[in-house]
CSV table of C-alpha atoms and ligand atoms in Angstrom, one decimal:
chain,number,residue,atom,x,y,z
A,742,MET,CA,-125.8,150.8,15.9
A,743,ILE,CA,-124.6,147.1,15.7
A,744,ARG,CA,-123.6,146.2,12.1
A,745,VAL,CA,-124.8,142.5,11.7
A,746,THR,CA,-123.6,140.2,8.5
A,747,ILE,CA,-125.4,137.0,8.5
A,748,TRP,CA,-123.8,134.3,6.1
A,749,ASN,CA,-125.1,131.1,5.1
A,750,GLU,CA,-123.7,128.7,2.9
A,751,ASN,CA,-127.2,128.6,1.2
A,752,TYR,CA,-126.5,125.2,-0.4
A,753,ASP,CA,-129.6,123.4,0.1
A,754,GLU,CA,-131.6,126.5,-1.1
A,755,ARG,CA,-129.7,126.8,-4.0
A,756,ASN,CA,-130.5,123.3,-4.9
A,757,GLY,CA,-134.2,123.6,-4.4
A,758,VAL,CA,-134.2,121.1,-1.4
A,759,LYS,CA,-137.9,120.9,-0.9
A,760,GLU,CA,-137.8,120.3,3.1
A,761,VAL,CA,-135.5,123.2,3.7
A,762,LEU,CA,-137.5,125.7,1.6
A,763,ALA,CA,-140.7,124.5,3.6
A,764,VAL,CA,-139.1,125.8,6.8
A,765,HIS,CA,-137.0,128.8,5.2
A,766,PRO,CA,-138.7,129.9,2.0
A,767,ASP,CA,-135.9,132.8,1.6
A,768,GLY,CA,-133.1,130.7,2.8
A,769,ILE,CA,-131.9,130.3,6.4
A,770,HIS,CA,-129.9,133.7,6.0
A,771,ASN,CA,-133.1,135.6,5.6
A,772,THR,CA,-135.0,133.8,8.4
A,773,LEU,CA,-132.1,134.6,10.4
A,774,LYS,CA,-132.4,138.4,9.2
A,775,GLU,CA,-135.9,138.9,10.4
A,776,ILE,CA,-135.1,137.7,13.7
A,777,ILE,CA,-132.4,140.1,14.2
A,778,GLU,CA,-134.2,142.9,12.4
A,779,GLU,CA,-136.9,142.7,15.2
A,780,MET,CA,-134.0,144.4,17.2
A,781,ASP,CA,-133.6,147.7,17.8
A,782,GLY,CA,-130.3,149.6,16.6
A,783,VAL,CA,-129.0,147.1,14.1
A,784,GLU,CA,-128.0,147.1,10.5
A,785,VAL,CA,-128.3,143.7,9.1
A,786,ARG,CA,-127.0,142.5,5.9
A,787,THR,CA,-126.6,138.8,4.3
A,788,ALA,CA,-123.8,136.9,2.7
A,789,THR,CA,-123.7,133.5,1.1
A,790,LEU,CA,-121.0,131.2,-0.6
A,791,ASP,CA,-121.9,131.5,-3.9
A,792,GLN,CA,-121.3,135.3,-4.2
A,793,PRO,CA,-117.8,136.8,-5.2
A,794,ASP,CA,-115.3,136.5,-2.0
A,795,CYS,CA,-118.1,134.4,-0.5
A,796,GLY,CA,-119.9,137.4,0.0
A,797,LEU,CA,-117.3,138.5,2.6
A,798,SER,CA,-114.8,141.0,1.1
A,799,ASP,CA,-112.3,143.1,3.1
A,800,GLU,CA,-114.9,146.0,3.1
A,801,VAL,CA,-117.8,143.6,4.3
A,802,LEU,CA,-115.9,142.7,7.5
A,803,GLU,CA,-114.5,145.7,8.1
A,804,GLN,CA,-118.0,146.9,8.8
A,805,THR,CA,-119.2,143.8,10.8
A,806,ASP,CA,-119.6,144.3,14.4
A,807,VAL,CA,-121.3,140.5,14.7
A,808,LEU,CA,-120.9,137.8,12.4
A,809,VAL,CA,-123.8,135.0,12.3
A,810,TRP,CA,-122.8,132.3,10.7
A,811,TRP,CA,-125.0,128.7,9.4
A,812,SER,CA,-123.0,125.9,7.5
A,813,HIS,CA,-123.7,122.3,7.5
A,814,LYS,CA,-122.3,120.7,4.0
A,815,GLN,CA,-120.1,123.1,2.7
A,816,HIS,CA,-117.5,124.1,5.4
A,817,ASP,CA,-114.5,123.0,3.0
A,818,GLN,CA,-115.5,125.3,0.4
A,819,VAL,CA,-114.6,128.2,2.8
A,820,PRO,CA,-111.2,129.3,1.7
A,821,ASP,CA,-108.5,129.0,4.3
A,822,GLU,CA,-107.3,132.9,3.4
A,823,LEU,CA,-110.6,133.9,4.3
A,824,VAL,CA,-111.0,131.7,7.6
A,825,GLN,CA,-107.7,133.6,8.6
A,826,LYS,CA,-109.4,136.9,8.2
A,827,ILE,CA,-112.2,136.3,10.2
A,828,GLN,CA,-110.3,135.0,13.1
A,829,GLU,CA,-108.2,138.1,12.9
A,830,HIS,CA,-111.4,140.2,12.8
A,831,VAL,CA,-112.8,138.1,16.0
A,832,LEU,CA,-109.1,138.9,17.7
A,833,LYS,CA,-109.7,142.4,16.9
A,834,GLY,CA,-113.1,142.6,18.6
A,835,MET,CA,-115.8,141.3,16.1
A,836,GLY,CA,-118.2,139.1,17.6
A,837,PHE,CA,-119.2,135.7,16.1
A,838,LEU,CA,-122.1,133.7,16.3
A,839,PRO,CA,-121.7,130.0,14.7
A,840,LEU,CA,-125.2,128.5,14.9
A,841,HIS,CA,-126.0,124.6,14.9
A,842,SER,CA,-124.0,122.5,12.5
A,843,SER,CA,-121.7,125.2,12.4
A,844,HIS,CA,-120.1,124.0,15.1
A,845,TYR,CA,-117.9,122.6,12.4
A,846,CYS,CA,-117.0,125.8,10.5
A,847,LYS,CA,-113.6,126.5,9.9
A,848,PRO,CA,-113.3,129.7,11.7
A,849,LEU,CA,-114.8,128.3,14.6
A,850,LYS,CA,-112.2,125.3,14.7
A,851,ALA,CA,-109.4,127.9,14.1
A,852,LEU,CA,-110.5,130.0,16.9
A,853,LEU,CA,-110.8,127.4,19.2
A,854,GLY,CA,-108.1,124.8,18.4
A,855,THR,CA,-110.1,121.9,18.7
A,856,THR,CA,-112.0,119.4,16.2
A,857,CYS,CA,-115.3,120.4,17.4
A,858,ASP,CA,-116.4,116.9,17.0
A,859,LEU,CA,-119.7,115.8,18.6
A,860,ALA,CA,-122.3,112.9,18.4
A,861,TRP,CA,-125.6,113.4,16.3
A,862,ARG,CA,-128.8,111.5,15.1
A,863,ASP,CA,-132.0,112.7,13.5
A,864,ASP,CA,-135.2,114.2,14.9
A,865,CYS,CA,-135.4,113.8,18.8
A,866,TYR,CA,-137.6,115.8,21.2
A,867,GLU,CA,-135.2,118.6,22.8
A,868,ARG,CA,-135.7,120.8,26.2
A,869,LEU,CA,-133.1,123.4,26.4
A,870,PHE,CA,-132.3,124.2,30.1
A,871,CYS,CA,-130.7,127.7,30.9
A,872,VAL,CA,-127.9,127.1,33.5
A,873,LYS,CA,-127.1,130.4,33.9
A,874,PRO,CA,-130.1,132.4,34.2
A,875,GLY,CA,-128.5,135.7,35.0
A,876,HIS,CA,-126.5,136.0,32.0
A,877,PRO,CA,-127.6,138.9,29.4
A,878,ILE,CA,-127.9,136.0,26.9
A,879,ALA,CA,-130.4,134.2,28.7
A,880,GLN,CA,-132.7,137.4,29.7
A,881,GLY,CA,-136.4,137.0,28.9
A,882,VAL,CA,-136.4,133.4,28.4
A,883,PRO,CA,-137.7,130.7,30.7
A,884,ASP,CA,-135.3,128.8,32.6
A,885,CYS,CA,-136.4,125.5,30.5
A,886,ILE,CA,-137.3,126.0,27.1
A,887,GLU,CA,-139.5,123.1,24.9
A,888,VAL,CA,-137.4,123.3,21.8
A,889,GLY,CA,-139.7,120.5,20.3
A,890,ILE,CA,-138.1,118.4,17.3
A,891,ASP,CA,-134.7,119.2,16.4
A,892,GLU,CA,-131.5,117.3,15.2
A,893,MET,CA,-130.0,115.9,18.7
A,894,TYR,CA,-126.4,116.6,19.3
A,895,SER,CA,-124.4,115.0,22.0
A,896,GLU,CA,-121.5,115.1,24.2
A,897,PRO,CA,-118.9,114.6,24.2
A,898,PHE,CA,-118.3,117.9,22.4
A,899,ASP,CA,-114.7,118.1,21.6
A,900,ILE,CA,-114.6,122.3,22.4
A,901,ALA,CA,-112.0,124.3,24.2
A,902,GLU,CA,-112.7,125.1,27.8
A,903,THR,CA,-115.9,127.4,27.9
A,904,ASP,CA,-115.3,130.6,29.1
A,905,GLU,CA,-119.4,130.2,30.3
A,906,LEU,CA,-122.1,127.6,29.8
A,907,ILE,CA,-125.6,129.1,29.6
A,908,PHE,CA,-127.5,126.2,28.1
A,909,VAL,CA,-127.5,122.6,28.2
A,910,ALA,CA,-130.0,120.4,26.2
A,911,TRP,CA,-131.5,117.3,27.0
A,912,PHE,CA,-133.1,115.1,24.2
A,913,ASP,CA,-135.4,112.3,24.6
A,914,SER,CA,-132.7,109.8,23.1
A,915,GLY,CA,-131.1,110.1,26.5
A,916,ASN,CA,-128.5,112.7,25.7
A,917,VAL,CA,-127.5,115.8,26.8
A,918,PHE,CA,-125.4,118.6,25.2
A,919,ARG,CA,-123.6,121.9,25.7
A,920,SER,CA,-125.9,124.2,23.7
A,921,GLY,CA,-124.9,127.5,24.7
A,922,CYS,CA,-121.2,128.4,24.9
A,923,THR,CA,-119.0,131.5,25.1
A,924,TRP,CA,-115.7,132.0,24.4
A,925,THR,CA,-113.3,135.1,24.6
A,926,ARG,CA,-110.7,135.3,22.0
A,927,GLY,CA,-108.4,138.6,21.8
A,928,TYR,CA,-110.9,141.4,21.8
A,929,GLY,CA,-113.5,139.4,20.2
A,930,LYS,CA,-116.5,137.2,21.9
A,931,ILE,CA,-117.9,134.0,20.6
A,932,PHE,CA,-121.2,132.6,21.3
A,933,TYR,CA,-122.0,129.0,19.8
A,934,PHE,CA,-125.8,127.9,20.0
A,935,GLN,CA,-127.0,124.5,18.7
A,936,PRO,CA,-130.7,124.8,17.9
A,937,GLY,CA,-131.5,125.3,13.9
A,938,HIS,CA,-131.5,122.4,12.0
A,939,GLU,CA,-132.6,123.2,8.4
A,940,THR,CA,-135.8,121.4,8.0
A,941,ASN,CA,-136.8,122.1,11.8
A,942,SER,CA,-138.6,124.8,12.5
A,943,SER,CA,-136.6,126.0,16.0
A,944,TYR,CA,-135.9,129.3,14.5
A,945,HIS,CA,-139.9,130.5,14.6
A,946,ASN,CA,-139.6,129.2,18.5
A,947,PRO,CA,-139.9,133.0,20.3
A,948,ALA,CA,-137.4,132.0,23.1
A,949,ILE,CA,-134.8,130.6,20.4
A,950,ARG,CA,-135.4,134.0,18.6
A,951,ARG,CA,-134.6,135.9,21.8
A,952,ILE,CA,-131.5,133.9,22.6
A,953,ILE,CA,-130.3,134.8,19.4
A,954,GLN,CA,-131.2,138.5,19.5
A,955,ASN,CA,-129.7,138.6,22.9
A,956,GLY,CA,-126.5,137.0,21.5
A,957,VAL,CA,-126.0,139.5,19.0
A,958,ARG,CA,-126.2,142.2,21.7
A,959,TRP,CA,-123.9,140.7,24.0
A,960,LEU,CA,-121.4,139.8,20.9
A,961,TYR,CA,-121.1,143.6,20.2
A,962,ASN,CA,-117.9,144.9,21.1
A,963,PRO,CA,-117.7,148.6,20.6
A,964,LYS,CA,-114.0,148.9,21.6
A,965,GLN,CA,-112.7,147.2,18.5
A,966,ARG,CA,-109.2,147.7,17.3
A,967,THR,CA,-108.2,148.6,14.0
A,968,THR,CA,-104.9,146.5,13.9
A,969,LEU,CA,-103.5,143.5,15.5
A,970,GLY,CA,-100.2,143.6,17.3
A,971,SER,CA,-98.8,145.6,20.1
A,972,PRO,CA,-97.9,149.3,19.5
A,973,HIS,CA,-94.2,150.6,19.9
A,974,VAL,CA,-94.2,152.9,22.7
A,975,GLU,CA,-93.2,156.3,21.9
A,976,VAL,CA,-93.2,157.8,25.1
A,977,THR,CA,-92.8,156.2,28.8
A,978,LEU,CA,-95.1,156.8,31.4
A,979,GLU,CA,-92.8,158.4,33.5
A,980,GLU,CA,-91.8,160.6,30.3
A,981,GLN,CA,-95.7,161.4,29.8
A,982,ARG,CA,-95.9,162.2,33.6
A,983,LYS,CA,-93.1,165.1,33.1
A,984,GLN,CA,-94.6,166.4,30.2
A,985,GLU,CA,-97.9,166.7,31.9
A,986,LYS,CA,-96.2,168.5,35.1
B,1742,ZN,ZN1,-128.5,119.9,11.2
Protein backbone atom coordinates (compact mmCIF):
# COMPACT_ATOMS: atom_id res chain seq x y z
CA MET A 1 0.00 0.00 0.00
CA ILE A 2 1.44 3.37 -1.02
CA ARG A 3 0.35 6.11 1.37
CA VAL A 4 0.09 9.34 -0.62
CA THR A 5 -0.43 12.83 0.80
CA ILE A 6 -1.37 15.62 -1.61
CA TRP A 7 -0.53 19.11 -0.39
CA ASN A 8 -2.05 22.23 -1.95
CA GLU A 9 -1.71 25.85 -0.89
CA ASN A 10 -5.46 26.06 -1.69
CA TYR A 11 -5.23 29.85 -1.88
CA ASP A 12 -7.14 30.75 -5.05
CA GLU A 13 -9.76 28.14 -4.22
CA ARG A 14 -10.32 29.58 -0.71
CA ASN A 15 -10.54 33.04 -2.22
CA GLY A 16 -13.15 31.91 -4.72
CA VAL A 17 -11.13 32.62 -7.87
CA LYS A 18 -13.65 31.62 -10.52
CA GLU A 19 -11.14 30.76 -13.26
CA VAL A 20 -9.50 28.21 -10.97
CA LEU A 21 -12.75 26.78 -9.59
CA ALA A 22 -14.00 26.36 -13.18
CA VAL A 23 -11.20 23.83 -13.80
CA HIS A 24 -10.90 22.46 -10.24
CA PRO A 25 -14.33 22.77 -8.57
CA ASP A 26 -13.10 21.05 -5.38
CA GLY A 27 -9.59 22.46 -5.47
CA ILE A 28 -6.45 21.26 -7.25
CA HIS A 29 -5.74 18.83 -4.40
CA ASN A 30 -9.00 17.01 -5.06
CA THR A 31 -8.37 16.90 -8.82
CA LEU A 32 -5.01 15.28 -8.04
CA LYS A 33 -6.65 12.97 -5.49
CA GLU A 34 -9.03 11.72 -8.18
CA ILE A 35 -6.07 11.01 -10.48
CA ILE A 36 -4.12 9.06 -7.87
CA GLU A 37 -7.17 7.17 -6.60
CA GLU A 38 -7.49 5.60 -10.06
CA MET A 39 -4.41 3.54 -9.11
CA ASP A 40 -4.48 0.20 -7.29
CA GLY A 41 -2.82 -0.11 -3.90
CA VAL A 42 -2.87 3.51 -2.82
CA GLU A 43 -4.26 5.31 0.21
CA VAL A 44 -4.67 9.02 -0.50
CA ARG A 45 -5.19 11.98 1.80
CA THR A 46 -5.06 15.71 1.18
CA ALA A 47 -3.51 18.50 3.24
CA THR A 48 -3.72 22.26 2.78
CA LEU A 49 -1.91 25.37 3.99
CA ASP A 50 -4.91 26.68 5.95
CA GLN A 51 -5.05 23.60 8.21
CA PRO A 52 -3.24 23.40 11.57
CA ASP A 53 0.46 22.57 10.95
CA CYS A 54 -0.25 23.28 7.26
CA GLY A 55 -1.97 19.89 7.27
CA LEU A 56 1.43 18.20 7.67
CA SER A 57 1.77 17.24 11.33
CA ASP A 58 4.59 14.90 12.37
CA GLU A 59 2.06 12.08 12.37
CA VAL A 60 0.92 12.80 8.80
CA LEU A 61 4.50 13.02 7.54
CA GLU A 62 5.33 9.79 9.38
CA GLN A 63 2.48 8.08 7.54
CA THR A 64 3.36 9.45 4.09
CA ASP A 65 5.27 7.39 1.51
CA VAL A 66 4.87 9.92 -1.30
CA LEU A 67 4.22 13.64 -0.88
CA VAL A 68 2.64 15.39 -3.88
CA TRP A 69 2.98 19.19 -3.77
CA TRP A 70 1.17 22.02 -5.56
CA SER A 71 1.93 25.62 -4.66
CA HIS A 72 2.20 28.91 -6.49
CA LYS A 73 1.65 32.15 -4.57
CA GLN A 74 2.12 31.04 -0.98
CA HIS A 75 5.55 29.38 -1.00
CA ASP A 76 6.77 31.75 1.73
CA GLN A 77 3.92 30.83 4.06
CA VAL A 78 5.38 27.37 4.59
CA PRO A 79 7.41 27.53 7.83
CA ASP A 80 11.12 26.72 7.59
CA GLU A 81 10.74 24.22 10.41
CA LEU A 82 8.27 22.23 8.30
CA VAL A 83 10.54 22.50 5.25
CA GLN A 84 13.35 20.95 7.27
CA LYS A 85 11.09 18.11 8.41
CA ILE A 86 10.02 17.41 4.81
CA GLN A 87 13.65 17.42 3.71
CA GLU A 88 14.53 14.93 6.47
CA HIS A 89 11.64 12.67 5.48
CA VAL A 90 12.85 12.68 1.87
CA LEU A 91 16.36 11.80 3.02
CA LYS A 92 14.86 8.87 4.93
CA GLY A 93 12.99 7.65 1.84
CA MET A 94 9.76 9.60 1.36
CA GLY A 95 9.08 10.29 -2.33
CA PHE A 96 8.48 13.90 -3.36
CA LEU A 97 6.48 15.05 -6.40
CA PRO A 98 6.44 18.85 -6.84
CA LEU A 99 4.12 19.85 -9.67
CA HIS A 100 4.12 22.87 -11.96
CA SER A 101 4.79 26.14 -10.05
CA SER A 102 6.03 24.08 -7.11
CA HIS A 103 9.40 24.31 -8.87
CA TYR A 104 9.72 27.29 -6.51
CA CYS A 105 8.53 25.59 -3.33
CA LYS A 106 10.83 25.75 -0.33
CA PRO A 107 11.23 21.96 0.09
CA LEU A 108 12.46 21.53 -3.51
CA LYS A 109 14.87 24.45 -3.21
CA ALA A 110 16.19 22.99 0.04
CA LEU A 111 16.64 19.55 -1.51
CA LEU A 112 18.33 20.80 -4.68
CA GLY A 113 20.26 23.73 -3.22
CA THR A 114 19.57 25.98 -6.23
CA THR A 115 17.23 28.91 -6.94
CA CYS A 116 14.97 26.86 -9.27
CA ASP A 117 14.45 30.05 -11.31
CA LEU A 118 13.01 29.81 -14.79
CA ALA A 119 11.49 32.04 -17.47
CA TRP A 120 7.73 32.02 -18.08
CA ARG A 121 4.77 33.57 -19.82
CA ASP A 122 1.02 33.00 -19.92
CA ASP A 123 -0.86 30.50 -22.07
CA CYS A 124 1.10 28.91 -24.91
CA TYR A 125 0.55 25.68 -26.83
CA GLU A 126 2.65 22.91 -25.31
CA ARG A 127 3.94 19.66 -26.76
CA LEU A 128 5.75 17.28 -24.43
CA PHE A 129 8.45 14.96 -25.78
CA CYS A 130 9.56 11.86 -23.92
CA VAL A 131 13.35 11.60 -24.04
CA LYS A 132 13.59 8.44 -21.91
CA PRO A 133 10.81 6.14 -23.15
CA GLY A 134 12.13 3.13 -21.22
CA HIS A 135 11.74 4.85 -17.86
CA PRO A 136 8.95 3.56 -15.54
CA ILE A 137 7.47 7.08 -15.37
CA ALA A 138 7.04 7.10 -19.16
CA GLN A 139 5.20 3.76 -19.40
CA GLY A 140 1.94 3.81 -21.35
CA VAL A 141 2.27 7.33 -22.67
CA PRO A 142 3.06 8.44 -26.24
CA ASP A 143 6.53 9.70 -27.12
CA CYS A 144 4.94 13.02 -28.04
CA ILE A 145 2.05 14.34 -25.93
CA GLU A 146 -0.16 17.19 -27.10
CA VAL A 147 -0.65 18.98 -23.76
CA GLY A 148 -2.53 21.92 -25.29
CA ILE A 149 -2.58 25.32 -23.65
CA ASP A 150 -0.59 25.64 -20.45
CA GLU A 151 1.63 28.23 -18.83
CA MET A 152 4.96 28.44 -20.67
CA TYR A 153 8.05 27.58 -18.64
CA SER A 154 11.44 28.01 -20.28
CA GLU A 155 15.12 27.33 -19.91
CA PRO A 156 17.33 28.32 -18.33
CA PHE A 157 15.91 26.36 -15.41
CA ASP A 158 18.28 26.70 -12.44
CA ILE A 159 18.16 23.21 -10.97
CA ALA A 160 20.78 20.80 -9.69
CA GLU A 161 22.06 18.38 -12.34
CA THR A 162 19.24 15.88 -12.90
CA ASP A 163 19.69 12.16 -12.34
CA GLU A 164 17.36 11.55 -15.24
CA LEU A 165 15.60 13.77 -17.73
CA ILE A 166 12.40 12.11 -18.89
CA PHE A 167 10.36 14.84 -20.60
CA VAL A 168 11.24 17.98 -22.52
CA ALA A 169 8.57 20.53 -23.41
CA TRP A 170 8.30 22.60 -26.57
CA PHE A 171 6.04 25.67 -26.60
CA ASP A 172 4.76 27.55 -29.63
CA SER A 173 6.49 30.64 -28.25
CA GLY A 174 9.67 28.87 -29.39
CA ASN A 175 10.83 27.97 -25.87
CA VAL A 176 11.95 24.62 -24.51
CA PHE A 177 11.99 23.32 -20.94
CA ARG A 178 13.11 20.30 -18.91
CA SER A 179 9.60 19.30 -17.83
CA GLY A 180 10.15 15.93 -16.20
CA CYS A 181 13.26 15.58 -14.04
CA THR A 182 14.35 13.18 -11.33
CA TRP A 183 16.86 13.31 -8.50
CA THR A 184 17.70 11.16 -5.52
CA ARG A 185 18.53 12.61 -2.13
CA GLY A 186 19.47 10.15 0.58
CA TYR A 187 16.98 7.27 0.40
CA GLY A 188 14.35 9.46 -1.24
CA LYS A 189 13.44 10.08 -4.85
CA ILE A 190 12.19 13.35 -6.34
CA PHE A 191 10.24 13.82 -9.57
CA TYR A 192 9.46 17.33 -10.78
CA PHE A 193 6.75 17.56 -13.46
CA GLN A 194 5.86 20.85 -15.14
CA PRO A 195 2.28 20.81 -16.56
CA GLY A 196 -0.66 21.98 -14.43
CA HIS A 197 -1.22 25.74 -14.34
CA GLU A 198 -4.29 26.40 -12.19
CA THR A 199 -6.49 27.80 -14.96
CA ASN A 200 -5.51 25.24 -17.62
CA SER A 201 -6.89 21.75 -17.90
CA SER A 202 -3.69 19.70 -18.25
CA TYR A 203 -4.68 17.48 -15.31
CA HIS A 204 -7.66 16.29 -17.36
CA ASN A 205 -5.34 15.05 -20.13
CA PRO A 206 -5.12 11.20 -19.89
CA ALA A 207 -1.38 11.14 -20.67
CA ILE A 208 -0.60 13.72 -17.99
CA ARG A 209 -2.71 11.77 -15.49
CA ARG A 210 -0.84 8.58 -16.36
CA ILE A 211 2.53 10.30 -15.85
CA ILE A 212 1.48 11.52 -12.39
CA GLN A 213 0.33 8.00 -11.47
CA ASN A 214 3.56 6.47 -12.81
CA GLY A 215 5.48 9.09 -10.87
CA VAL A 216 3.80 8.19 -7.58
CA ARG A 217 4.56 4.50 -8.11
CA TRP A 218 8.19 5.18 -9.06
CA LEU A 219 8.71 7.50 -6.08
CA TYR A 220 7.63 4.88 -3.57
CA ASN A 221 10.55 3.44 -1.65
CA PRO A 222 9.59 0.43 0.51
CA LYS A 223 12.97 0.57 2.26
CA GLN A 224 12.46 3.77 4.18
CA ARG A 225 14.68 4.49 7.15
CA THR A 226 13.29 5.33 10.55
CA THR A 227 16.14 7.59 11.61
CA LEU A 228 18.81 9.72 10.02
CA GLY A 229 22.48 9.32 10.88
CA SER A 230 24.91 6.44 10.92
CA PRO A 231 24.34 3.65 13.45
CA HIS A 232 27.12 2.84 15.90
CA VAL A 233 28.67 -0.50 14.95
CA GLU A 234 28.12 -2.70 18.01
CA VAL A 235 29.75 -5.82 16.58
CA THR A 236 32.44 -5.82 13.90
CA LEU A 237 32.02 -8.05 10.85
CA GLU A 238 35.00 -10.07 12.11
CA GLU A 239 33.32 -10.68 15.48
CA GLN A 240 30.02 -11.49 13.77
CA ARG A 241 31.71 -14.17 11.62
CA LYS A 242 33.32 -15.73 14.72
CA GLN A 243 29.94 -15.83 16.47
CA GLU A 244 28.35 -17.49 13.46
CA LYS A 245 30.92 -20.34 13.42
ZN1 LIG B 1 1.17 28.46 -13.22
